[in-house]
Amino acid sequence: AQRVTQPEKLLSVFKGAPVELKCNYSYSGSPELFWYVQYSRQRLQLLLRHISRESIKGFTADLNKGETSFHLKKPFAQEEDSAMYYCALSVYTDKLIFGTGTRLQVFP
Amino acid sequence: EAGVAQSPRYKIIEKRQSVAFWCNPISGHATLYWYQQILGQGPKLLIQFQNNGVVDDSQLPKDRFSAERLKGVDSTLKIQPAKLEDSAVYLCASSYLIDSEQFFGPGTRLTVL
């Protein structure tokens, strides 16, 4: 069965510290992975997708098929990064399977 | 461009009542999705439309939930009758094509008492 696991419900760091939000997936096919972000009182929005291999707002994520992981990283966290982050897996007809989310809190 | 619109934003009903949600996707977007997000969980796809045809409704509880997109534009999701466990945020999303970026609406928060 397809599944996305985000083991941390809450991750708290200080401004300027490195951040790593963990995501592991279970899928027998060729995976397409995404990170979505929801800032306070805003809509859920796409942050990045692995096929684009972009860095968005300083965040990067590398697909590791051997470890079935797609961790989100940023070398220096900013207060405006505080938000809810969801990892998602796309299967079949572009159906998205979301993880339970990790709340990132960046303290000044 | 205008984003995905949803109404109402909030709804409180008693169990066994009926409720309907409305979604207007971004103009020109052929694919429309309804997700259910229960507190503490990620969004779960209920139904996916391509124009006015259903692509995936495998996780839609068809005994009480129904959805339609008659003209291939806006869509309604109905629950009849509602149960306590239906309390959730119902998100609508649209994309230009299958495999394009999904854009989400603000959601409708449903509370079933």
Tab-separated table of C-alpha atoms in Angstrom:
chain	number	residue	atom	x	y	z
A	1	ALA	CA	0.000	0.000	0.000
A	2	GLN	CA	1.115	3.521	-0.680
A	3	ARG	CA	1.963	5.494	2.410
A	4	VAL	CA	3.791	8.664	3.437
A	5	THR	CA	5.273	8.936	6.907
A	6	GLN	CA	6.333	12.144	8.607
A	7	PRO	CA	7.606	11.054	12.009
A	8	GLU	CA	7.740	14.469	13.651
A	9	LYS	CA	4.569	16.356	14.514
A	10	LEU	CA	6.533	19.382	15.691
A	11	LEU	CA	10.025	20.627	14.983
A	12	SER	CA	11.315	23.675	16.853
A	13	VAL	CA	14.536	25.462	15.966
A	14	PHE	CA	16.117	28.861	16.462
A	15	LYS	CA	16.592	31.318	13.633
A	16	GLY	CA	19.755	30.540	11.683
A	17	ALA	CA	19.804	26.869	12.662
A	18	PRO	CA	19.655	24.120	10.031
A	19	VAL	CA	16.336	22.416	9.435
A	20	GLU	CA	15.532	18.906	8.241
A	21	LEU	CA	11.930	17.743	7.957
A	22	LYS	CA	11.781	14.002	7.498
A	23	CYS	CA	9.607	12.158	5.000
A	24	ASN	CA	9.590	8.462	4.145
A	25	TYR	CA	7.341	6.813	1.599
A	26	SER	CA	6.129	3.368	0.644
A	27	TYR	CA	5.358	2.788	-3.029
A	28	SER	CA	6.254	-0.021	-5.399
A	29	GLY	CA	6.133	2.113	-8.540
A	30	SER	CA	8.190	5.050	-9.728
A	31	PRO	CA	7.553	7.731	-7.113
A	32	GLU	CA	6.887	11.394	-7.630
A	33	LEU	CA	7.291	13.336	-4.396
A	34	PHE	CA	6.220	16.805	-3.333
A	35	TRP	CA	6.443	19.136	-0.369
A	36	TYR	CA	3.429	21.339	0.355
A	37	VAL	CA	3.398	24.179	2.876
A	38	GLN	CA	0.604	25.944	4.709
A	39	TYR	CA	1.465	29.251	6.371
A	40	SER	CA	-0.810	30.584	9.103
A	41	ARG	CA	-4.194	31.569	7.694
A	42	GLN	CA	-3.119	30.792	4.143
A	43	ARG	CA	-3.946	28.079	1.646
A	44	LEU	CA	-2.053	24.901	1.172
A	45	GLN	CA	0.487	25.501	-1.596
A	46	LEU	CA	3.166	23.609	-3.436
A	47	LEU	CA	6.679	24.268	-2.146
A	48	LEU	CA	8.672	21.970	-4.389
A	49	ARG	CA	8.524	18.746	-6.382
A	50	HIS	CA	11.418	16.381	-6.772
A	51	ILE	CA	11.417	16.278	-10.575
A	52	SER	CA	12.092	20.007	-10.811
A	53	ARG	CA	15.158	19.749	-8.583
A	54	GLU	CA	14.745	23.419	-7.633
A	55	SER	CA	15.586	25.276	-4.473
A	56	ILE	CA	12.554	27.234	-3.301
A	57	LYS	CA	12.911	29.789	-0.489
A	58	GLY	CA	16.224	28.123	0.327
A	59	PHE	CA	14.651	24.687	0.767
A	60	THR	CA	15.867	21.607	-1.073
A	61	ALA	CA	14.788	17.987	-1.054
A	62	ASP	CA	16.528	14.998	-2.608
A	63	LEU	CA	14.758	11.788	-3.482
A	64	ASN	CA	16.631	8.805	-2.058
A	65	LYS	CA	15.088	5.694	-3.584
A	66	GLY	CA	17.326	3.371	-1.581
A	67	GLU	CA	16.101	4.792	1.723
A	68	THR	CA	12.651	5.686	0.305
A	69	SER	CA	13.063	9.162	1.717
A	70	PHE	CA	12.457	12.722	0.567
A	71	HIS	CA	13.660	14.889	3.438
A	72	LEU	CA	13.260	18.672	3.244
A	73	LYS	CA	16.288	20.709	4.222
A	74	LYS	CA	17.283	24.306	4.717
A	75	PRO	CA	20.708	25.354	5.996
A	76	PHE	CA	19.573	28.484	7.869
A	77	ALA	CA	15.997	28.714	9.131
A	78	GLN	CA	14.128	32.025	9.104
A	79	GLU	CA	11.182	33.040	11.278
A	80	GLU	CA	8.984	33.274	8.175
A	81	ASP	CA	9.567	29.563	7.560
A	82	SER	CA	7.264	28.768	10.480
A	83	ALA	CA	4.402	26.792	8.956
A	84	MET	CA	2.870	23.362	8.523
A	85	TYR	CA	4.744	21.191	6.022
A	86	TYR	CA	3.246	18.176	4.259
A	87	CYS	CA	5.086	15.598	2.231
A	88	ALA	CA	3.016	14.031	-0.556
A	89	LEU	CA	3.371	11.122	-2.962
A	90	SER	CA	1.759	11.097	-6.408
A	91	VAL	CA	0.456	7.781	-7.697
A	92	TYR	CA	-1.482	6.602	-10.754
A	93	THR	CA	-3.774	9.375	-11.996
A	94	ASP	CA	-1.931	12.163	-10.205
A	95	LYS	CA	-3.631	11.175	-6.937
A	96	LEU	CA	-1.772	12.736	-4.021
A	97	ILE	CA	-1.208	10.838	-0.793
A	98	PHE	CA	-0.248	13.171	2.032
A	99	GLY	CA	1.644	12.568	5.235
A	100	THR	CA	0.315	13.803	8.552
A	101	GLY	CA	2.423	16.935	8.444
A	102	THR	CA	5.155	18.522	10.544
A	103	ARG	CA	4.745	21.889	12.195
A	104	LEU	CA	7.956	23.900	11.990
A	105	GLN	CA	8.436	26.601	14.605
A	106	VAL	CA	11.368	28.958	14.150
A	107	PHE	CA	12.138	31.027	17.233
A	108	PRO	CA	13.936	34.395	17.030
B	1	GLU	CA	-5.384	34.992	-11.702
B	2	ALA	CA	-8.190	34.319	-9.248
B	3	GLY	CA	-7.685	31.292	-7.063
B	4	VAL	CA	-9.934	28.368	-6.246
B	5	ALA	CA	-13.091	29.580	-4.522
B	6	GLN	CA	-15.030	27.605	-1.930
B	7	SER	CA	-18.176	28.274	0.040
B	8	PRO	CA	-19.250	28.289	2.726
B	9	ARG	CA	-16.083	28.771	4.752
B	10	TYR	CA	-17.632	27.361	7.922
B	11	LYS	CA	-20.618	25.138	8.577
B	12	ILE	CA	-22.038	23.706	11.787
B	13	ILE	CA	-24.739	21.049	11.576
B	14	GLU	CA	-26.204	18.333	13.736
B	15	LYS	CA	-25.663	14.674	12.953
B	16	ARG	CA	-28.055	13.168	10.445
B	17	GLN	CA	-28.510	16.549	8.738
B	18	SER	CA	-27.426	17.201	5.155
B	19	VAL	CA	-24.804	19.668	3.957
B	20	ALA	CA	-23.402	20.794	0.624
B	21	PHE	CA	-20.147	22.476	-0.297
B	22	TRP	CA	-19.404	24.389	-3.467
B	23	CYS	CA	-16.143	24.820	-5.363
B	24	ASN	CA	-15.241	27.007	-8.324
B	25	PRO	CA	-11.855	26.055	-9.778
B	26	ILE	CA	-9.364	28.294	-11.514
B	27	SER	CA	-10.626	29.173	-14.982
B	28	GLY	CA	-9.444	26.682	-17.579
B	29	HIS	CA	-8.477	23.990	-15.094
B	30	ALA	CA	-9.791	20.653	-16.304
B	31	THR	CA	-9.014	18.608	-13.209
B	32	LEU	CA	-10.819	19.147	-9.898
B	33	TYR	CA	-10.203	17.395	-6.589
B	34	TRP	CA	-12.064	17.177	-3.280
B	35	TYR	CA	-10.017	16.332	-0.199
B	36	GLN	CA	-11.052	15.674	3.397
B	37	GLN	CA	-8.654	16.799	6.112
B	38	ILE	CA	-9.436	15.563	9.605
B	39	LEU	CA	-7.734	17.401	12.462
B	40	GLY	CA	-4.180	16.196	12.907
B	41	GLN	CA	-4.066	14.390	9.569
B	42	GLY	CA	-3.021	15.227	6.051
B	43	PRO	CA	-5.571	15.781	3.292
B	44	LYS	CA	-7.156	12.611	1.901
B	45	LEU	CA	-8.489	12.532	-1.646
B	46	LEU	CA	-12.208	11.850	-1.828
B	47	ILE	CA	-12.874	12.309	-5.542
B	48	GLN	CA	-11.085	13.522	-8.660
B	49	PHE	CA	-12.813	14.861	-11.782
B	50	GLN	CA	-11.381	15.332	-15.255
B	51	ASN	CA	-13.775	17.804	-16.866
B	52	ASN	CA	-17.159	16.343	-15.844
B	53	GLY	CA	-16.006	12.723	-15.601
B	54	VAL	CA	-14.906	10.928	-12.438
B	55	VAL	CA	-11.292	9.728	-12.521
B	56	ASP	CA	-11.026	8.377	-8.966
B	57	ASP	CA	-13.637	8.073	-6.246
B	58	SER	CA	-12.224	5.039	-4.505
B	59	GLN	CA	-12.115	6.723	-1.091
B	60	LEU	CA	-15.485	8.444	-1.279
B	61	PRO	CA	-17.993	6.951	1.212
B	62	LYS	CA	-20.662	6.559	-1.402
B	63	ASP	CA	-23.402	5.624	1.041
B	64	ARG	CA	-23.452	9.199	2.315
B	65	PHE	CA	-21.173	11.336	0.136
B	66	SER	CA	-21.872	12.444	-3.416
B	67	ALA	CA	-20.197	14.898	-5.752
B	68	GLU	CA	-20.908	16.271	-9.162
B	69	ARG	CA	-19.328	18.525	-11.741
B	70	LEU	CA	-22.086	18.667	-14.298
B	71	LYS	CA	-20.733	21.275	-16.715
B	72	GLY	CA	-17.070	20.538	-16.128
B	73	VAL	CA	-16.525	23.764	-14.225
B	74	ASP	CA	-17.763	24.200	-10.656
B	75	SER	CA	-18.519	21.299	-8.371
B	76	THR	CA	-20.596	20.433	-5.326
B	77	LEU	CA	-19.885	17.887	-2.615
B	78	LYS	CA	-22.810	16.680	-0.518
B	79	ILE	CA	-23.025	14.697	2.698
B	80	GLN	CA	-26.346	13.097	3.560
B	81	PRO	CA	-26.752	12.207	6.387
B	82	ALA	CA	-23.759	13.598	8.257
B	83	LYS	CA	-22.006	11.706	11.030
B	84	LEU	CA	-19.850	13.023	13.851
B	85	GLU	CA	-16.730	11.633	12.157
B	86	ASP	CA	-17.369	13.810	9.102
B	87	SER	CA	-16.132	16.841	11.059
B	88	ALA	CA	-13.176	18.024	9.013
B	89	VAL	CA	-11.925	20.642	6.591
B	90	TYR	CA	-13.031	19.934	3.039
B	91	LEU	CA	-10.524	21.190	0.510
B	92	CYS	CA	-11.085	21.706	-3.181
B	93	ALA	CA	-8.149	21.861	-5.568
B	94	SER	CA	-7.774	22.236	-9.306
B	95	SER	CA	-5.067	21.733	-11.881
B	96	TYR	CA	-4.734	22.594	-15.550
B	97	LEU	CA	-4.117	18.995	-16.498
B	98	ILE	CA	-3.559	15.743	-14.680
B	99	ASP	CA	0.070	15.872	-13.474
B	100	SER	CA	0.036	19.690	-13.300
B	101	GLU	CA	0.442	21.594	-10.043
B	102	GLN	CA	-2.647	21.443	-7.844
B	103	PHE	CA	-3.936	24.772	-6.500
B	104	PHE	CA	-5.959	24.608	-3.314
B	105	GLY	CA	-8.928	26.594	-2.115
B	106	PRO	CA	-9.285	27.966	1.423
B	107	GLY	CA	-11.385	25.006	2.546
B	108	THR	CA	-14.724	24.587	4.298
B	109	ARG	CA	-14.563	23.720	7.984
B	110	LEU	CA	-17.445	21.388	8.875
B	111	THR	CA	-18.423	20.699	12.467
B	112	VAL	CA	-20.980	17.965	13.082
B	113	LEU	CA	-22.553	18.072	16.553
